[in-house]
């Protein structure tokens, strides 16, 4: 958006005796994307701008078109006309970016390279240091508000405990910024994002957490209920999903649009004996232990299902799959982190997406009740 303003592609334009401020012509913008190597061709440029429309970043000036057309039509960034929706997630992200820029631009910043357990970490700070700084700079009114802000930043993946073992506290625990806001991101990265819609459209699909292969056949999972009964849950036929995605590679391309076929409801009943809250899991002296599982995916996936909402739990495990081999159980295991990202505050669709778009070797921390 800023580059388009600088290049005068965004400007006031007159059409049918009416002036539309701060807008651009779609066809001109597609040309600009190709000329500036942001898109290799017009088709990709159109897909990129459609992504921005889907995320409510741009829109047609009269909202007469819900899709992006490569034509002499006028579009506008919502930030230029005040219609950009500021959800809680967006507000927290923008607050984190503002704090990061302020911290890296001052002399004697609290952000420093520090070492813990012989491992060096970039952009680190102590929890109490951050709280002191927030209060001194007038970013918050008191230490309690500073802790709440720190917790929000951690829960949104902006900051993190260096070894991902603690939430945010007013103490000498070491944290670092998980996001480098100064890394220049290319527009084409948008096309590699796996839409969470594809997962939420099929909430009962047992994979969610299975990458796709072209081998025919079904997979069975053991779902352990509270009465210790074992029942077999059949997964959808993976070959049919793969053919829909149009990919012969055993690992589907994240750029492909995944369309899941209708499936029968799987594991509708939670395996938990009772609901458990995040506060209960994290309270001092809670009867839970944390375990780290390193699961190397096979040609099918990782072999387990997650369910639940904040916190999520392991609902089913393939007894012959990678997760079972790594020591995963079914009952009373809550997902604490995925590949170093704290996830207790996320729902199962989001966690599924994180796993699906991550590396083949999955490092997952779970919290398990002490027997």
Tab-separated table of C-alpha atoms in Angstrom:
chain	number	residue	atom	x	y	z
A	1	UNK	CA	0.000	0.000	0.000
A	2	UNK	CA	2.748	2.475	0.928
A	3	UNK	CA	4.755	1.610	-2.178
A	4	UNK	CA	1.682	2.192	-4.342
A	5	UNK	CA	1.175	5.598	-2.718
A	6	UNK	CA	4.827	6.462	-3.385
A	7	UNK	CA	4.505	5.334	-6.995
A	8	UNK	CA	1.361	7.448	-7.487
A	9	UNK	CA	-0.713	4.427	-8.441
A	10	UNK	CA	-2.995	5.308	-5.549
A	11	UNK	CA	-4.494	8.737	-6.101
A	12	UNK	CA	-7.779	10.583	-6.434
A	13	UNK	CA	-9.545	9.553	-9.621
A	14	UNK	CA	-12.597	10.902	-11.405
A	15	UNK	CA	-15.221	8.620	-12.951
A	16	UNK	CA	-18.708	9.567	-14.228
A	17	UNK	CA	-18.497	13.104	-12.798
A	18	UNK	CA	-17.568	11.772	-9.349
A	19	UNK	CA	-14.181	11.860	-7.625
A	20	UNK	CA	-13.015	8.768	-5.760
A	21	UNK	CA	-10.129	9.533	-3.351
A	22	UNK	CA	-7.118	7.258	-2.765
A	23	UNK	CA	-7.962	4.515	-5.243
A	24	UNK	CA	-6.195	2.500	-7.924
A	25	UNK	CA	-7.128	0.936	-11.254
A	26	UNK	CA	-7.085	-2.868	-11.062
A	27	UNK	CA	-5.527	-3.358	-14.503
A	28	UNK	CA	-2.729	-0.864	-13.723
A	29	UNK	CA	-2.023	-2.584	-10.424
A	30	UNK	CA	-1.729	-6.002	-12.088
A	31	UNK	CA	0.802	-4.475	-14.499
A	32	UNK	CA	2.689	-3.016	-11.515
A	33	UNK	CA	2.832	-6.387	-9.724
A	34	UNK	CA	4.438	-8.002	-12.764
A	35	UNK	CA	6.838	-5.092	-13.433
A	36	UNK	CA	8.019	-5.127	-9.792
A	37	UNK	CA	8.453	-8.925	-9.660
A	38	UNK	CA	5.669	-9.316	-7.078
A	39	UNK	CA	3.848	-11.686	-9.424
A	40	UNK	CA	5.199	-13.793	-12.303
A	41	UNK	CA	2.063	-13.408	-14.436
A	42	UNK	CA	-1.395	-11.825	-14.519
A	43	UNK	CA	-3.153	-14.913	-13.200
A	44	UNK	CA	-0.976	-14.932	-10.074
A	45	UNK	CA	-1.437	-11.185	-9.659
A	46	UNK	CA	-5.209	-11.593	-9.744
A	47	UNK	CA	-5.049	-14.407	-7.174
A	48	UNK	CA	-2.899	-12.231	-4.892
A	49	UNK	CA	-5.307	-9.311	-5.002
A	50	UNK	CA	-8.238	-11.655	-4.470
A	51	UNK	CA	-6.486	-12.818	-1.280
A	52	UNK	CA	-6.355	-9.201	-0.129
A	53	UNK	CA	-10.063	-8.845	-0.855
A	54	UNK	CA	-10.827	-12.058	1.043
A	55	UNK	CA	-8.925	-10.652	4.042
A	56	UNK	CA	-10.868	-7.339	3.851
A	57	UNK	CA	-7.736	-5.352	2.990
A	58	UNK	CA	-8.976	-3.940	-0.326
A	59	UNK	CA	-12.445	-3.535	-1.838
A	60	UNK	CA	-14.218	-2.110	-4.872
A	61	UNK	CA	-14.855	1.608	-4.292
A	62	UNK	CA	-18.631	1.126	-4.564
A	63	UNK	CA	-18.634	-2.471	-3.273
A	64	UNK	CA	-20.312	-3.551	-6.503
A	65	UNK	CA	-17.815	-6.389	-7.094
A	66	UNK	CA	-17.000	-9.029	-4.495
A	67	UNK	CA	-14.114	-10.379	-6.561
A	68	UNK	CA	-11.032	-8.760	-8.064
A	69	UNK	CA	-11.355	-8.146	-11.791
A	70	UNK	CA	-8.331	-7.382	-13.970
A	71	UNK	CA	-10.087	-4.471	-15.666
A	72	UNK	CA	-10.443	-0.701	-15.558
A	73	UNK	CA	-12.276	-0.826	-12.253
A	74	UNK	CA	-11.453	1.239	-9.170
A	75	UNK	CA	-10.439	-0.428	-5.907
A	76	UNK	CA	-9.200	0.987	-2.621
A	77	UNK	CA	-7.301	-0.120	0.463
A	78	UNK	CA	-9.664	-0.137	3.427
A	79	UNK	CA	-7.022	1.612	5.533
A	80	UNK	CA	-7.358	4.569	3.146
A	81	UNK	CA	-11.083	5.012	3.745
A	82	UNK	CA	-11.388	3.929	7.384
A	83	UNK	CA	-13.291	0.689	6.745
A	84	UNK	CA	-10.502	-1.718	7.715
A	85	UNK	CA	-11.965	-4.049	10.391
A	86	UNK	CA	-9.888	-3.897	13.567
A	87	UNK	CA	-10.571	-7.238	15.205
A	88	UNK	CA	-8.905	-8.175	18.478
A	89	UNK	CA	-6.301	-10.252	16.628
A	90	UNK	CA	-5.414	-7.362	14.333
A	91	UNK	CA	-5.221	-4.909	17.244
A	92	UNK	CA	-2.866	-7.168	19.199
A	93	UNK	CA	-0.662	-7.719	16.137
A	94	UNK	CA	-0.467	-3.980	15.426
A	95	UNK	CA	0.290	-3.267	19.089
A	96	UNK	CA	3.071	-5.837	19.021
A	97	UNK	CA	4.517	-4.323	15.848
A	98	UNK	CA	4.396	-0.828	17.358
A	99	UNK	CA	6.189	-1.968	20.540
A	100	UNK	CA	8.797	-3.889	18.526
A	101	UNK	CA	9.603	-0.882	16.318
A	102	UNK	CA	9.850	1.367	19.379
A	103	UNK	CA	12.159	-1.049	21.183
A	104	UNK	CA	14.561	-1.676	18.288
A	105	UNK	CA	14.873	2.033	17.460
A	106	UNK	CA	15.993	3.286	20.900
A	107	UNK	CA	19.508	3.276	22.300
A	108	UNK	CA	20.161	0.952	25.226
A	109	UNK	CA	17.141	-1.141	24.306
A	110	UNK	CA	16.061	-3.936	26.634
A	111	UNK	CA	16.157	-6.226	23.578
A	112	UNK	CA	19.511	-8.006	23.717
A	113	UNK	CA	21.228	-11.225	22.727
A	114	UNK	CA	21.160	-13.423	25.821
A	115	UNK	CA	22.047	-16.977	26.648
A	116	UNK	CA	20.105	-19.628	28.531
A	117	UNK	CA	21.275	-23.215	28.999
A	118	UNK	CA	24.183	-22.545	26.592
A	119	UNK	CA	21.782	-21.457	23.829
A	120	UNK	CA	21.873	-17.886	22.479
A	121	UNK	CA	18.596	-16.118	21.670
A	122	UNK	CA	18.001	-12.935	19.676
A	123	UNK	CA	15.802	-9.985	20.718
A	124	UNK	CA	15.379	-11.205	24.300
A	125	UNK	CA	14.128	-9.434	27.419
A	126	UNK	CA	13.192	-10.295	30.995
A	127	UNK	CA	9.485	-10.243	31.840
A	128	UNK	CA	10.035	-7.724	34.656
A	129	UNK	CA	12.182	-5.542	32.339
A	130	UNK	CA	9.415	-5.392	29.760
A	131	UNK	CA	6.865	-4.467	32.405
A	132	UNK	CA	9.150	-1.709	33.789
A	133	UNK	CA	9.609	-0.347	30.272
A	134	UNK	CA	5.888	-0.433	29.407
A	135	UNK	CA	5.027	1.520	32.561
A	136	UNK	CA	7.872	4.027	32.115
A	137	UNK	CA	6.945	4.721	28.491
A	138	UNK	CA	3.273	5.228	29.325
A	139	UNK	CA	2.208	2.274	27.194
A	140	UNK	CA	0.154	0.990	30.140
A	141	UNK	CA	-1.101	2.505	33.379
A	142	UNK	CA	0.155	-0.115	35.810
A	143	UNK	CA	1.985	-3.407	36.135
A	144	UNK	CA	-1.213	-5.469	36.103
A	145	UNK	CA	-2.180	-3.993	32.733
A	146	UNK	CA	1.366	-4.656	31.493
A	147	UNK	CA	1.105	-8.346	32.437
A	148	UNK	CA	-2.219	-8.590	30.587
A	149	UNK	CA	-0.627	-7.021	27.502
A	150	UNK	CA	2.351	-9.401	27.713
A	151	UNK	CA	0.026	-12.391	27.961
A	152	UNK	CA	-1.964	-11.215	24.938
A	153	UNK	CA	1.251	-10.826	22.921
A	154	UNK	CA	2.374	-14.327	23.915
A	155	UNK	CA	-0.985	-15.935	23.164
A	156	UNK	CA	-0.928	-14.382	19.680
A	157	UNK	CA	2.552	-15.766	18.971
A	158	UNK	CA	4.293	-12.365	18.964
A	159	UNK	CA	6.517	-13.019	21.982
A	160	UNK	CA	7.469	-16.316	23.579
A	161	UNK	CA	9.407	-17.768	26.483
A	162	UNK	CA	12.785	-18.738	24.982
A	163	UNK	CA	12.265	-22.444	25.677
A	164	UNK	CA	8.465	-22.202	25.523
A	165	UNK	CA	7.927	-23.442	29.076
A	166	UNK	CA	6.164	-20.472	30.673
A	167	UNK	CA	3.374	-18.021	30.059
A	168	UNK	CA	4.170	-14.334	30.582
A	169	UNK	CA	4.957	-13.306	34.165
A	170	UNK	CA	6.320	-10.265	36.019
A	171	UNK	CA	9.595	-12.021	36.826
A	172	UNK	CA	13.156	-12.564	35.600
A	173	UNK	CA	12.021	-15.245	33.119
A	174	UNK	CA	13.576	-14.729	29.674
A	175	UNK	CA	11.377	-14.032	26.636
A	176	UNK	CA	12.026	-13.015	23.050
A	177	UNK	CA	10.110	-11.626	20.092
A	178	UNK	CA	8.954	-14.588	18.028
A	179	UNK	CA	8.104	-12.405	15.023
A	180	UNK	CA	10.704	-10.306	13.245
A	181	UNK	CA	8.493	-7.480	12.054
A	182	UNK	CA	11.271	-6.041	9.907
A	183	UNK	CA	11.541	-9.070	7.654
A	184	UNK	CA	10.250	-8.020	4.256
A	185	UNK	CA	7.417	-10.293	3.247
A	186	UNK	CA	6.518	-10.898	-0.352
A	187	UNK	CA	2.927	-10.918	-1.510
A	188	UNK	CA	3.321	-14.399	-2.974
A	189	UNK	CA	3.622	-15.773	0.583
A	190	UNK	CA	-0.141	-15.254	0.819
A	191	UNK	CA	-0.705	-18.001	-1.731
A	192	UNK	CA	1.193	-20.513	0.395
A	193	UNK	CA	-1.075	-20.049	3.391
A	194	UNK	CA	-3.358	-23.002	4.036
A	195	UNK	CA	-6.804	-21.564	4.560
A	196	UNK	CA	-8.403	-22.579	7.843
A	197	UNK	CA	-11.713	-22.624	5.981
A	198	UNK	CA	-10.769	-25.888	4.278
A	199	UNK	CA	-10.389	-27.481	7.690
A	200	UNK	CA	-13.455	-25.954	9.296
A	201	UNK	CA	-15.620	-27.075	6.381
A	202	UNK	CA	-14.886	-30.631	7.442
A	203	UNK	CA	-14.567	-30.545	11.246
A	204	UNK	CA	-15.067	-34.293	11.580
A	205	UNK	CA	-12.557	-35.331	8.971
A	206	UNK	CA	-10.050	-37.498	10.804
A	207	UNK	CA	-7.313	-35.865	8.847
A	208	UNK	CA	-7.137	-32.655	9.475
A	209	UNK	CA	-3.834	-34.069	10.742
A	210	UNK	CA	-3.055	-36.552	7.989
A	211	UNK	CA	-1.102	-35.435	4.976
A	212	UNK	CA	-2.403	-37.036	1.831
A	213	UNK	CA	-1.046	-39.886	-0.280
A	214	UNK	CA	-2.114	-41.711	-3.381
A	215	UNK	CA	-2.261	-45.180	-1.814
A	216	UNK	CA	-5.796	-46.575	-1.692
A	217	UNK	CA	-7.370	-47.979	1.430
A	218	UNK	CA	-8.692	-46.877	4.777
A	219	UNK	CA	-6.908	-46.147	8.038
A	220	UNK	CA	-8.293	-47.081	11.442
A	221	UNK	CA	-7.817	-45.227	14.695
A	222	UNK	CA	-8.366	-46.328	18.263
A	223	UNK	CA	-10.593	-43.964	20.211
A	224	UNK	CA	-10.329	-44.674	23.919
A	225	UNK	CA	-13.498	-43.703	25.770
A	226	UNK	CA	-13.749	-43.050	29.494
A	227	UNK	CA	-15.053	-46.567	30.097
A	228	UNK	CA	-11.871	-47.937	28.461
A	229	UNK	CA	-13.854	-49.380	25.558
A	230	UNK	CA	-12.023	-49.532	22.272
A	231	UNK	CA	-13.853	-48.609	19.140
A	232	UNK	CA	-12.557	-48.459	15.609
A	233	UNK	CA	-13.001	-45.220	13.690
A	234	UNK	CA	-12.455	-45.454	9.948
A	235	UNK	CA	-10.813	-42.526	8.221
A	236	UNK	CA	-11.965	-41.220	4.872
A	237	UNK	CA	-10.432	-42.783	1.795
A	238	UNK	CA	-7.306	-40.741	1.273
A	239	UNK	CA	-6.908	-41.547	-2.401
A	240	UNK	CA	-10.161	-39.734	-3.179
A	241	UNK	CA	-8.962	-36.609	-1.404
A	242	UNK	CA	-5.650	-36.681	-3.225
A	243	UNK	CA	-7.329	-36.941	-6.580
A	244	UNK	CA	-9.404	-33.891	-5.735
A	245	UNK	CA	-6.327	-31.899	-4.790
A	246	UNK	CA	-4.815	-32.785	-8.147
A	247	UNK	CA	-1.447	-33.737	-6.712
A	248	UNK	CA	0.326	-37.029	-7.286
A	249	UNK	CA	3.071	-36.215	-4.783
A	250	UNK	CA	2.644	-38.086	-1.470
A	251	UNK	CA	2.829	-34.701	0.254
A	252	UNK	CA	0.255	-32.298	-0.981
A	253	UNK	CA	1.288	-28.828	-2.069
A	254	UNK	CA	0.197	-26.146	0.397
A	255	UNK	CA	-0.637	-23.942	-2.552
A	256	UNK	CA	-3.320	-26.374	-3.684
A	257	UNK	CA	-6.912	-25.856	-2.642
A	258	UNK	CA	-7.903	-28.770	-0.460
A	259	UNK	CA	-11.502	-29.864	-0.870
A	260	UNK	CA	-12.659	-32.575	1.494
A	261	UNK	CA	-15.510	-34.848	0.423
A	262	UNK	CA	-18.462	-35.295	2.768
A	263	UNK	CA	-17.490	-37.662	5.553
A	264	UNK	CA	-19.339	-39.460	8.287
A	265	UNK	CA	-19.144	-37.956	11.752
A	266	UNK	CA	-16.098	-39.252	13.628
A	267	UNK	CA	-15.509	-39.152	17.383
A	268	UNK	CA	-18.404	-36.783	18.165
A	269	UNK	CA	-18.043	-37.512	21.886
A	270	UNK	CA	-15.005	-36.169	23.706
A	271	UNK	CA	-12.727	-38.717	25.367
A	272	UNK	CA	-12.262	-36.350	28.332
A	273	UNK	CA	-14.029	-37.210	31.551
A	274	UNK	CA	-14.656	-33.518	32.214
A	275	UNK	CA	-13.725	-30.131	30.695
A	276	UNK	CA	-10.391	-28.631	31.772
A	277	UNK	CA	-9.530	-24.916	31.587
A	278	UNK	CA	-6.194	-23.276	30.756
A	279	UNK	CA	-6.129	-21.747	34.234
A	280	UNK	CA	-6.414	-25.201	35.754
A	281	UNK	CA	-3.586	-26.554	33.603
A	282	UNK	CA	-1.236	-23.648	34.360
A	283	UNK	CA	-1.991	-23.112	38.044
A	284	UNK	CA	0.932	-23.803	40.442
A	285	UNK	CA	0.899	-27.366	41.768
A	286	UNK	CA	-1.568	-28.564	39.123
A	287	UNK	CA	-1.540	-32.390	38.755
A	288	UNK	CA	-0.184	-32.283	35.204
A	289	UNK	CA	3.225	-32.986	33.733
A	290	UNK	CA	4.569	-31.700	30.449
A	291	UNK	CA	6.028	-34.064	27.872
A	292	UNK	CA	7.802	-33.301	24.612
A	293	UNK	CA	7.013	-35.580	21.686
A	294	UNK	CA	9.024	-35.609	18.470
A	295	UNK	CA	6.867	-37.157	15.767
A	296	UNK	CA	8.343	-37.855	12.343
A	297	UNK	CA	5.530	-38.017	9.822
A	298	UNK	CA	5.313	-40.956	7.464
A	299	UNK	CA	3.939	-41.018	3.921
A	300	UNK	CA	0.411	-40.579	5.327
A	301	UNK	CA	0.882	-38.124	8.165
A	302	UNK	CA	1.369	-38.115	11.938
A	303	UNK	CA	-1.378	-40.471	13.086
A	304	UNK	CA	-3.543	-38.624	15.604
A	305	UNK	CA	-6.594	-36.383	15.916
A	306	UNK	CA	-7.003	-33.246	18.038
A	307	UNK	CA	-10.317	-31.848	19.207
A	308	UNK	CA	-11.639	-29.257	21.643
A	309	UNK	CA	-11.533	-25.538	22.147
A	310	UNK	CA	-8.921	-23.837	24.306
A	311	UNK	CA	-7.295	-26.115	25.375
A	312	UNK	CA	-7.325	-28.785	22.685
A	313	UNK	CA	-6.809	-32.429	23.527
A	314	UNK	CA	-5.741	-35.591	21.729
A	315	UNK	CA	-8.946	-37.366	20.755
A	316	UNK	CA	-7.696	-40.417	18.842
A	317	UNK	CA	-4.404	-42.084	17.958
A	318	UNK	CA	-3.526	-44.498	15.170
A	319	UNK	CA	-1.972	-47.376	17.158
A	320	UNK	CA	0.391	-48.156	14.294
A	321	UNK	CA	1.229	-44.570	13.410
A	322	UNK	CA	4.139	-42.218	14.151
A	323	UNK	CA	2.420	-40.464	17.108
A	324	UNK	CA	1.869	-43.739	18.971
A	325	UNK	CA	5.489	-44.719	18.339
A	326	UNK	CA	6.585	-41.381	19.816
A	327	UNK	CA	4.665	-42.088	23.035
A	328	UNK	CA	1.394	-40.258	22.455
A	329	UNK	CA	-1.610	-41.400	24.503
A	330	UNK	CA	-5.237	-40.485	24.021
A	331	UNK	CA	-6.906	-39.523	27.277
A	332	UNK	CA	-5.884	-36.420	29.239
A	333	UNK	CA	-3.189	-35.117	26.917
A	334	UNK	CA	-3.602	-31.415	26.165
A	335	UNK	CA	-1.693	-29.712	23.351
A	336	UNK	CA	0.624	-27.089	24.896
A	337	UNK	CA	2.841	-26.150	21.948
A	338	UNK	CA	3.369	-27.004	18.287
A	339	UNK	CA	6.839	-26.550	16.789
A	340	UNK	CA	7.739	-24.046	19.499
A	341	UNK	CA	4.498	-22.039	19.343
A	342	UNK	CA	2.301	-21.805	22.433
A	343	UNK	CA	-1.179	-23.034	21.448
A	344	UNK	CA	-3.278	-23.526	24.611
A	345	UNK	CA	-5.424	-20.564	23.524
A	346	UNK	CA	-6.116	-21.911	20.005
A	347	UNK	CA	-8.970	-24.108	18.756
A	348	UNK	CA	-8.398	-27.446	17.053
A	349	UNK	CA	-8.919	-26.131	13.496
A	350	UNK	CA	-6.098	-23.611	13.955
A	351	UNK	CA	-3.784	-26.173	15.549
A	352	UNK	CA	-4.553	-28.622	12.726
A	353	UNK	CA	-3.613	-25.946	10.199
A	354	UNK	CA	-0.344	-25.214	12.032
A	355	UNK	CA	0.619	-28.882	11.908
A	356	UNK	CA	-0.448	-29.385	8.306
A	357	UNK	CA	1.585	-26.407	7.074
A	358	UNK	CA	4.616	-27.154	9.257
A	359	UNK	CA	7.632	-29.406	8.777
A	360	UNK	CA	7.444	-33.174	8.499
A	361	UNK	CA	9.163	-33.566	11.883
A	362	UNK	CA	6.635	-32.318	14.422
A	363	UNK	CA	7.802	-31.260	17.883
A	364	UNK	CA	4.784	-31.090	20.166
A	365	UNK	CA	4.508	-30.489	23.908
A	366	UNK	CA	1.546	-32.059	25.682
A	367	UNK	CA	0.292	-31.810	29.258
A	368	UNK	CA	-0.745	-35.094	30.807
A	369	UNK	CA	-2.577	-35.772	34.061
A	370	UNK	CA	-0.454	-37.368	36.760
A	371	UNK	CA	-1.864	-40.779	37.515
